[in-house]
Amino acid sequence: MMPCIPPVCECWGAGPWRAAKDVAPSEQLELSQICEVKATSSGTQLIRSLLCEGGFMSATLRWGDFEDGTVKALRLHMHMLEMEARAWASCHKFPLIEVWRGLRENCPWAQKGAENSVAAYRFGPGHAAAAAAEVWPLFDPGHCRSLAEALDQPRPHVQLQGALQEGNVQVEAFAYLLDRVCRRGVGDIFRRFVDLGSGRGLAVLIAHALFPFRDCVGVEICKEFNDSARSLAKRYADTGLAKFSKAKKKLDPTSMFVEGDLRDFDWSDASVAFANCVTWPVTLVAAMARKALRLRVGAVLLTSKRFPNDVMRGFDFRGEACMGDWTPYAVELWAYQRI
């Protein structure tokens, strides 16, 4: 495997590329740095620590105003450490940089800074660019093109309002998104794929056709969308494409779709989950985020909306993107990995 550097920026916690900042009782910031580079089973890891001499982060600074002088200094220091780490990786000719960040305490300004860094690199090579060893994807590109042609059809004419709006991923774009996530997955990454709010089922069928998941399921609360998904799954089977599926479990594709509410459905054993939640209300996104805390270590949840602050200590995160059929532009995604 080609060497890679997957640093994780963790505020207030232990782990790769961490930025833990405490303020001494005197409130005087005395910073010291530790840098360690070490080999891991998946490549090379850069660990950065930013520490204070004794004491704990005061509540005043933890919830400090974004315009506070000390907060500004800490955010700037975090940014400069990231730039320095990227320069170091480039000078050492690492072919891949995969950046994960994390927050171990509820600290709004630190989360905002980390999220802004993620957003700045989402569409570039700074998160999960293809390395020299990743010329060929895990899936068959020819089979992917055949799948796109077979499943291309107009949306069902369902008039809904509010959160129940349909938007579908593009087949090839979503295939490459899953490829980026799964080829570097931790542990049993092909255990189960779950699409939360699966619409007409394209994401589920892509996962089933192109990747060796042992189980694939889509959960959708809208009956009309579920009916459309089962109809598309039948077409997938009738064209013969299902016979060449890489999925470990050979079953009737129409059985992969469940009508129900993601808040009631048990998806805690998912290794990769996806939620195209662009139009979801904040309360539903928060409920999904809290349920995601039940995922096993290493599981990844891809969403189009950010998690709330109060669950962030349970995840590392990075940016992703995928093309959809409702916009000519790439859709911003968040990849949350359970730790």
CSV table of C-alpha atoms in Angstrom, one decimal:
chain,number,residue,atom,x,y,z
A,1,MET,CA,0.0,0.0,0.0
A,2,MET,CA,1.3,3.4,-0.9
A,3,PRO,CA,2.2,5.5,2.2
A,4,CYS,CA,-0.5,8.0,3.3
A,5,ILE,CA,-0.8,10.6,6.0
A,6,PRO,CA,-4.2,10.6,7.7
A,7,PRO,CA,-4.0,13.3,10.3
A,8,VAL,CA,-6.9,14.0,12.6
A,9,CYS,CA,-7.2,17.4,14.3
A,10,GLU,CA,-8.6,16.7,17.7
A,11,CYS,CA,-9.4,19.6,20.0
A,12,TRP,CA,-9.3,18.8,23.7
A,13,GLY,CA,-8.5,15.2,23.2
A,14,ALA,CA,-6.0,12.5,22.5
A,15,GLY,CA,-5.2,11.2,19.0
A,16,PRO,CA,-3.5,11.9,15.7
A,17,TRP,CA,-2.8,15.5,14.8
A,18,ARG,CA,-4.5,16.9,17.9
A,19,ALA,CA,-4.8,20.5,19.2
A,20,ALA,CA,-5.5,20.2,22.9
A,21,LYS,CA,-5.4,23.6,24.6
A,22,ASP,CA,-5.8,24.2,28.3
A,23,VAL,CA,-5.4,27.5,30.2
A,24,ALA,CA,-3.4,27.6,33.4
A,25,PRO,CA,-5.2,28.9,36.6
A,26,SER,CA,-3.4,32.2,36.0
A,27,GLU,CA,-5.2,32.4,32.6
A,28,GLN,CA,-1.7,33.0,31.1
A,29,LEU,CA,-1.3,30.9,27.9
A,30,GLU,CA,2.0,29.0,28.0
A,31,LEU,CA,2.1,26.7,25.0
A,32,SER,CA,4.5,23.9,24.2
A,33,GLN,CA,4.4,21.7,21.1
A,34,ILE,CA,5.0,18.0,20.5
A,35,CYS,CA,5.3,16.5,17.1
A,36,GLU,CA,5.6,12.8,16.3
A,37,VAL,CA,5.6,10.9,13.0
A,38,LYS,CA,5.0,7.2,13.1
A,39,ALA,CA,4.1,4.3,10.8
A,40,THR,CA,0.7,2.6,11.1
A,41,SER,CA,-1.0,-0.3,9.4
A,42,SER,CA,-2.6,2.0,7.0
A,43,GLY,CA,0.3,4.4,6.3
A,44,THR,CA,2.0,7.2,8.1
A,45,GLN,CA,0.5,9.3,10.9
A,46,LEU,CA,1.5,12.7,12.0
A,47,ILE,CA,0.6,13.5,15.6
A,48,ARG,CA,0.6,17.2,16.6
A,49,SER,CA,0.0,18.2,20.2
A,50,LEU,CA,-0.5,21.8,21.4
A,51,LEU,CA,-0.5,21.7,25.2
A,52,CYS,CA,-0.5,24.1,28.1
A,53,GLU,CA,1.5,23.8,31.3
A,54,GLY,CA,-1.2,22.5,33.8
A,55,GLY,CA,-4.7,23.6,34.5
A,56,PHE,CA,-7.9,23.0,32.6
A,57,MET,CA,-9.7,25.0,30.0
A,58,SER,CA,-11.8,27.6,31.7
A,59,ALA,CA,-15.5,27.7,31.0
A,60,THR,CA,-15.1,31.3,30.0
A,61,LEU,CA,-12.6,30.5,27.3
A,62,ARG,CA,-14.3,27.3,26.2
A,63,TRP,CA,-17.5,29.3,25.4
A,64,GLY,CA,-15.5,32.4,24.5
A,65,ASP,CA,-16.6,34.9,22.0
A,66,PHE,CA,-15.2,34.5,18.5
A,67,GLU,CA,-13.8,38.1,18.8
A,68,ASP,CA,-12.0,37.3,22.0
A,69,GLY,CA,-8.2,37.9,21.6
A,70,THR,CA,-7.2,34.6,23.1
A,71,VAL,CA,-9.7,32.7,21.0
A,72,LYS,CA,-8.5,34.4,17.9
A,73,ALA,CA,-4.9,33.5,18.8
A,74,LEU,CA,-5.8,29.8,19.4
A,75,ARG,CA,-7.7,29.6,16.1
A,76,LEU,CA,-4.8,31.2,14.2
A,77,HIS,CA,-2.4,28.8,15.8
A,78,MET,CA,-4.6,25.8,14.8
A,79,HIS,CA,-4.7,27.1,11.3
A,80,MET,CA,-0.9,27.6,11.1
A,81,LEU,CA,-0.2,24.1,12.5
A,82,GLU,CA,-2.4,22.7,9.7
A,83,MET,CA,-0.6,24.6,7.0
A,84,GLU,CA,2.7,23.6,8.4
A,85,ALA,CA,1.6,19.9,8.5
A,86,ARG,CA,0.5,20.1,4.9
A,87,ALA,CA,3.8,21.7,3.8
A,88,TRP,CA,5.7,19.0,5.7
A,89,ALA,CA,3.7,16.2,3.9
A,90,SER,CA,4.3,17.9,0.5
A,91,CYS,CA,8.1,18.2,1.1
A,92,HIS,CA,8.2,14.5,2.1
A,93,LYS,CA,6.3,13.6,-1.1
A,94,PHE,CA,3.4,11.8,0.4
A,95,PRO,CA,1.1,10.8,-2.4
A,96,LEU,CA,-2.1,11.1,-0.3
A,97,ILE,CA,-3.3,13.3,2.5
A,98,GLU,CA,-6.5,12.3,4.2
A,99,VAL,CA,-7.4,14.8,6.9
A,100,TRP,CA,-9.8,13.9,9.7
A,101,ARG,CA,-10.6,16.3,12.5
A,102,GLY,CA,-12.4,15.9,15.8
A,103,LEU,CA,-13.7,17.7,18.9
A,104,ARG,CA,-13.6,16.1,22.3
A,105,GLU,CA,-15.4,18.9,24.2
A,106,ASN,CA,-18.4,21.1,23.3
A,107,CYS,CA,-16.5,24.2,22.2
A,108,PRO,CA,-18.3,26.3,19.5
A,109,TRP,CA,-15.4,28.4,18.3
A,110,ALA,CA,-13.2,25.3,17.9
A,111,GLN,CA,-15.8,23.4,16.1
A,112,LYS,CA,-16.5,26.3,13.8
A,113,GLY,CA,-12.8,26.6,13.0
A,114,ALA,CA,-12.5,22.9,12.2
A,115,GLU,CA,-15.6,23.0,10.0
A,116,ASN,CA,-14.3,26.0,8.1
A,117,SER,CA,-11.1,24.2,7.4
A,118,VAL,CA,-13.0,21.2,6.2
A,119,ALA,CA,-15.2,23.4,3.9
A,120,ALA,CA,-12.1,25.1,2.5
A,121,TYR,CA,-10.6,21.8,1.2
A,122,ARG,CA,-13.8,19.9,0.4
A,123,PHE,CA,-13.4,20.2,-3.4
A,124,GLY,CA,-9.7,19.8,-3.5
A,125,PRO,CA,-7.1,17.1,-2.8
A,126,GLY,CA,-6.7,18.0,0.8
A,127,HIS,CA,-9.2,15.5,2.3
A,128,ALA,CA,-9.0,12.2,0.3
A,129,ALA,CA,-7.4,12.7,-3.0
A,130,ALA,CA,-6.5,9.6,-5.1
A,131,ALA,CA,-3.0,8.4,-4.5
A,132,ALA,CA,-0.6,6.9,-7.0
A,133,ALA,CA,-1.7,3.4,-5.9
A,134,GLU,CA,-5.4,4.3,-6.4
A,135,VAL,CA,-5.5,4.5,-10.2
A,136,TRP,CA,-8.1,1.8,-10.4
A,137,PRO,CA,-11.3,2.0,-8.3
A,138,LEU,CA,-12.6,-1.0,-6.3
A,139,PHE,CA,-15.6,-1.2,-8.6
A,140,ASP,CA,-15.8,-2.1,-12.3
A,141,PRO,CA,-16.2,1.3,-14.2
A,142,GLY,CA,-17.9,-0.5,-17.2
A,143,HIS,CA,-20.4,-2.1,-14.9
A,144,CYS,CA,-21.0,1.3,-13.3
A,145,ARG,CA,-21.8,2.9,-16.7
A,146,SER,CA,-24.2,0.1,-17.5
A,147,LEU,CA,-25.9,0.6,-14.2
A,148,ALA,CA,-26.3,4.3,-14.8
A,149,GLU,CA,-27.8,3.7,-18.2
A,150,ALA,CA,-30.2,1.0,-16.9
A,151,LEU,CA,-31.4,3.0,-13.9
A,152,ASP,CA,-31.8,6.4,-15.6
A,153,GLN,CA,-35.4,7.4,-15.5
A,154,PRO,CA,-37.5,10.4,-14.7
A,155,ARG,CA,-38.4,11.1,-11.1
A,156,PRO,CA,-41.9,9.9,-10.0
A,157,HIS,CA,-44.5,12.6,-10.0
A,158,VAL,CA,-45.0,12.9,-6.3
A,159,GLN,CA,-46.0,16.3,-4.9
A,160,LEU,CA,-44.6,16.7,-1.4
A,161,GLN,CA,-43.6,19.7,0.8
A,162,GLY,CA,-41.1,20.4,3.5
A,163,ALA,CA,-38.6,17.7,4.4
A,164,LEU,CA,-40.1,15.1,2.1
A,165,GLN,CA,-38.4,16.2,-1.1
A,166,GLU,CA,-36.6,13.8,-3.5
A,167,GLY,CA,-33.1,14.3,-4.8
A,168,ASN,CA,-31.0,11.5,-6.3
A,169,VAL,CA,-27.2,10.9,-6.4
A,170,GLN,CA,-25.5,10.5,-9.8
A,171,VAL,CA,-24.5,6.8,-10.2
A,172,GLU,CA,-20.8,7.3,-11.1
A,173,ALA,CA,-20.2,10.1,-8.6
A,174,PHE,CA,-21.7,8.1,-5.7
A,175,ALA,CA,-19.7,5.1,-6.8
A,176,TYR,CA,-16.4,7.0,-6.5
A,177,LEU,CA,-17.6,8.5,-3.1
A,178,LEU,CA,-18.1,5.0,-1.7
A,179,ASP,CA,-14.8,4.0,-3.2
A,180,ARG,CA,-13.0,6.7,-1.4
A,181,VAL,CA,-14.6,5.8,1.9
A,182,CYS,CA,-14.4,2.0,1.7
A,183,ARG,CA,-10.9,1.6,0.4
A,184,ARG,CA,-9.5,3.3,3.5
A,185,GLY,CA,-12.2,2.0,5.9
A,186,VAL,CA,-11.4,0.8,9.4
A,187,GLY,CA,-12.3,-2.7,10.4
A,188,ASP,CA,-15.2,-4.5,8.7
A,189,ILE,CA,-16.2,-1.7,6.3
A,190,PHE,CA,-18.3,-3.9,4.1
A,191,ARG,CA,-20.5,-5.2,6.9
A,192,ARG,CA,-23.7,-3.2,6.0
A,193,PHE,CA,-24.7,-0.2,3.8
A,194,VAL,CA,-27.8,1.8,5.0
A,195,ASP,CA,-29.4,4.7,3.2
A,196,LEU,CA,-31.5,6.8,5.5
A,197,GLY,CA,-34.2,8.4,3.5
A,198,SER,CA,-33.5,6.3,0.5
A,199,GLY,CA,-35.9,7.9,-2.0
A,200,ARG,CA,-36.2,5.8,-5.1
A,201,GLY,CA,-33.2,3.7,-4.0
A,202,LEU,CA,-30.3,4.6,-6.3
A,203,ALA,CA,-27.7,4.8,-3.6
A,204,VAL,CA,-28.7,1.3,-2.3
A,205,LEU,CA,-28.6,-0.2,-5.7
A,206,ILE,CA,-25.2,1.3,-6.4
A,207,ALA,CA,-23.8,-0.1,-3.2
A,208,HIS,CA,-25.3,-3.5,-3.9
A,209,ALA,CA,-24.1,-3.7,-7.5
A,210,LEU,CA,-20.6,-2.4,-7.2
A,211,PHE,CA,-19.3,-3.2,-3.7
A,212,PRO,CA,-19.0,-6.4,-1.6
A,213,PHE,CA,-21.3,-5.3,1.2
A,214,ARG,CA,-22.9,-8.3,3.0
A,215,ASP,CA,-26.1,-6.4,3.4
A,216,CYS,CA,-27.7,-3.3,1.8
A,217,VAL,CA,-30.9,-1.6,2.9
A,218,GLY,CA,-32.8,1.6,2.3
A,219,VAL,CA,-35.2,3.2,4.8
A,220,GLU,CA,-37.8,5.6,3.5
A,221,ILE,CA,-40.9,7.0,5.3
A,222,CYS,CA,-42.7,8.0,2.1
A,223,LYS,CA,-44.8,5.1,0.6
A,224,GLU,CA,-44.7,6.6,-2.9
A,225,PHE,CA,-40.9,6.8,-2.9
A,226,ASN,CA,-40.6,3.2,-1.5
A,227,ASP,CA,-42.9,1.9,-4.3
A,228,SER,CA,-40.7,3.7,-6.8
A,229,ALA,CA,-37.5,2.2,-5.3
A,230,ARG,CA,-38.9,-1.3,-5.5
A,231,SER,CA,-39.9,-0.7,-9.1
A,232,LEU,CA,-36.4,0.5,-9.9
A,233,ALA,CA,-35.0,-2.6,-8.1
A,234,LYS,CA,-37.1,-4.8,-10.2
A,235,ARG,CA,-35.7,-3.2,-13.4
A,236,TYR,CA,-32.2,-3.7,-11.9
A,237,ALA,CA,-33.0,-7.4,-11.6
A,238,ASP,CA,-34.8,-7.7,-14.9
A,239,THR,CA,-31.8,-6.3,-16.9
A,240,GLY,CA,-29.6,-9.0,-15.5
A,241,LEU,CA,-27.2,-6.5,-13.7
A,242,ALA,CA,-28.1,-7.9,-10.3
A,243,LYS,CA,-26.5,-11.2,-11.4
A,244,PHE,CA,-23.1,-9.5,-11.6
A,245,SER,CA,-23.5,-7.7,-8.2
A,246,LYS,CA,-20.5,-7.7,-5.9
A,247,ALA,CA,-22.7,-7.9,-2.9
A,248,LYS,CA,-22.0,-10.9,-0.7
A,249,LYS,CA,-25.7,-11.7,-0.2
A,250,LYS,CA,-27.7,-12.6,-3.3
A,251,LEU,CA,-31.3,-11.7,-2.7
A,252,ASP,CA,-34.3,-10.2,-4.3
A,253,PRO,CA,-33.3,-6.5,-4.8
A,254,THR,CA,-36.9,-5.4,-4.0
A,255,SER,CA,-36.5,-6.7,-0.5
A,256,MET,CA,-33.8,-4.2,0.3
A,257,PHE,CA,-36.2,-1.3,0.8
A,258,VAL,CA,-38.0,-0.8,4.1
A,259,GLU,CA,-40.9,1.7,4.7
A,260,GLY,CA,-40.4,3.3,8.0
A,261,ASP,CA,-38.9,6.1,10.1
A,262,LEU,CA,-35.1,6.2,10.6
A,263,ARG,CA,-35.7,7.1,14.2
A,264,ASP,CA,-37.5,3.8,14.8
A,265,PHE,CA,-35.3,1.6,12.5
A,266,ASP,CA,-32.2,-0.1,14.0
A,267,TRP,CA,-29.2,0.9,11.8
A,268,SER,CA,-26.6,0.6,14.6
A,269,ASP,CA,-24.7,-2.2,12.8
A,270,ALA,CA,-24.2,-0.2,9.6
A,271,SER,CA,-20.5,0.1,8.5
A,272,VAL,CA,-21.4,2.8,6.0
A,273,ALA,CA,-24.5,4.9,6.2
A,274,PHE,CA,-25.7,7.7,3.9
A,275,ALA,CA,-28.3,10.5,4.5
A,276,ASN,CA,-29.1,13.0,1.7
A,277,CYS,CA,-30.7,15.3,4.2
A,278,VAL,CA,-30.5,18.7,2.5
A,279,THR,CA,-34.2,19.6,3.2
A,280,TRP,CA,-34.4,17.9,6.6
A,281,PRO,CA,-35.4,20.0,9.7
A,282,VAL,CA,-32.7,20.5,12.3
A,283,THR,CA,-34.6,18.4,14.8
A,284,LEU,CA,-34.5,15.3,12.5
A,285,VAL,CA,-30.8,15.8,11.8
A,286,ALA,CA,-30.1,16.0,15.5
A,287,ALA,CA,-32.1,12.8,16.1
A,288,MET,CA,-30.1,11.0,13.4
A,289,ALA,CA,-26.8,12.3,14.9
A,290,ARG,CA,-27.7,10.9,18.3
A,291,LYS,CA,-28.6,7.5,16.9
A,292,ALA,CA,-25.3,7.6,15.0
A,293,LEU,CA,-23.6,7.4,18.5
A,294,ARG,CA,-24.7,3.7,18.5
A,295,LEU,CA,-22.6,2.9,15.5
A,296,ARG,CA,-19.6,0.7,16.0
A,297,VAL,CA,-16.1,2.2,16.0
A,298,GLY,CA,-14.9,2.8,12.5
A,299,ALA,CA,-18.4,3.1,10.9
A,300,VAL,CA,-18.8,6.1,8.6
A,301,LEU,CA,-22.0,8.2,8.1
A,302,LEU,CA,-22.1,10.5,5.1
A,303,THR,CA,-24.6,13.4,5.4
A,304,SER,CA,-25.3,16.7,3.7
A,305,LYS,CA,-25.9,18.6,6.9
A,306,ARG,CA,-23.6,19.1,9.9
A,307,PHE,CA,-23.9,17.3,13.2
A,308,PRO,CA,-24.8,19.4,16.3
A,309,ASN,CA,-22.1,20.3,18.8
A,310,ASP,CA,-23.3,18.0,21.6
A,311,VAL,CA,-22.5,14.8,19.7
A,312,MET,CA,-19.1,15.8,18.2
A,313,ARG,CA,-16.9,14.1,20.8
A,314,GLY,CA,-18.1,10.8,19.4
A,315,PHE,CA,-16.8,11.3,15.9
A,316,ASP,CA,-13.9,12.5,13.6
A,317,PHE,CA,-15.0,14.2,10.5
A,318,ARG,CA,-13.8,15.4,7.1
A,319,GLY,CA,-15.3,16.8,3.9
A,320,GLU,CA,-16.7,15.0,0.9
A,321,ALA,CA,-18.8,15.8,-2.2
A,322,CYS,CA,-21.0,14.1,-4.7
A,323,MET,CA,-23.0,15.1,-7.8
A,324,GLY,CA,-26.8,15.0,-7.6
A,325,ASP,CA,-29.6,15.3,-10.1
A,326,TRP,CA,-31.2,18.4,-8.5
A,327,THR,CA,-28.2,20.8,-9.1
A,328,PRO,CA,-25.4,21.1,-11.7
A,329,TYR,CA,-23.0,21.7,-8.9
A,330,ALA,CA,-21.3,19.2,-6.5
A,331,VAL,CA,-23.2,18.7,-3.3
A,332,GLU,CA,-21.2,19.3,-0.1
A,333,LEU,CA,-21.1,16.3,2.3
A,334,TRP,CA,-19.8,15.6,5.7
A,335,ALA,CA,-18.1,12.2,6.5
A,336,TYR,CA,-18.4,11.3,10.2
A,337,GLN,CA,-16.4,8.4,11.5
A,338,ARG,CA,-17.3,6.8,14.8
A,339,ILE,CA,-14.4,6.7,17.3
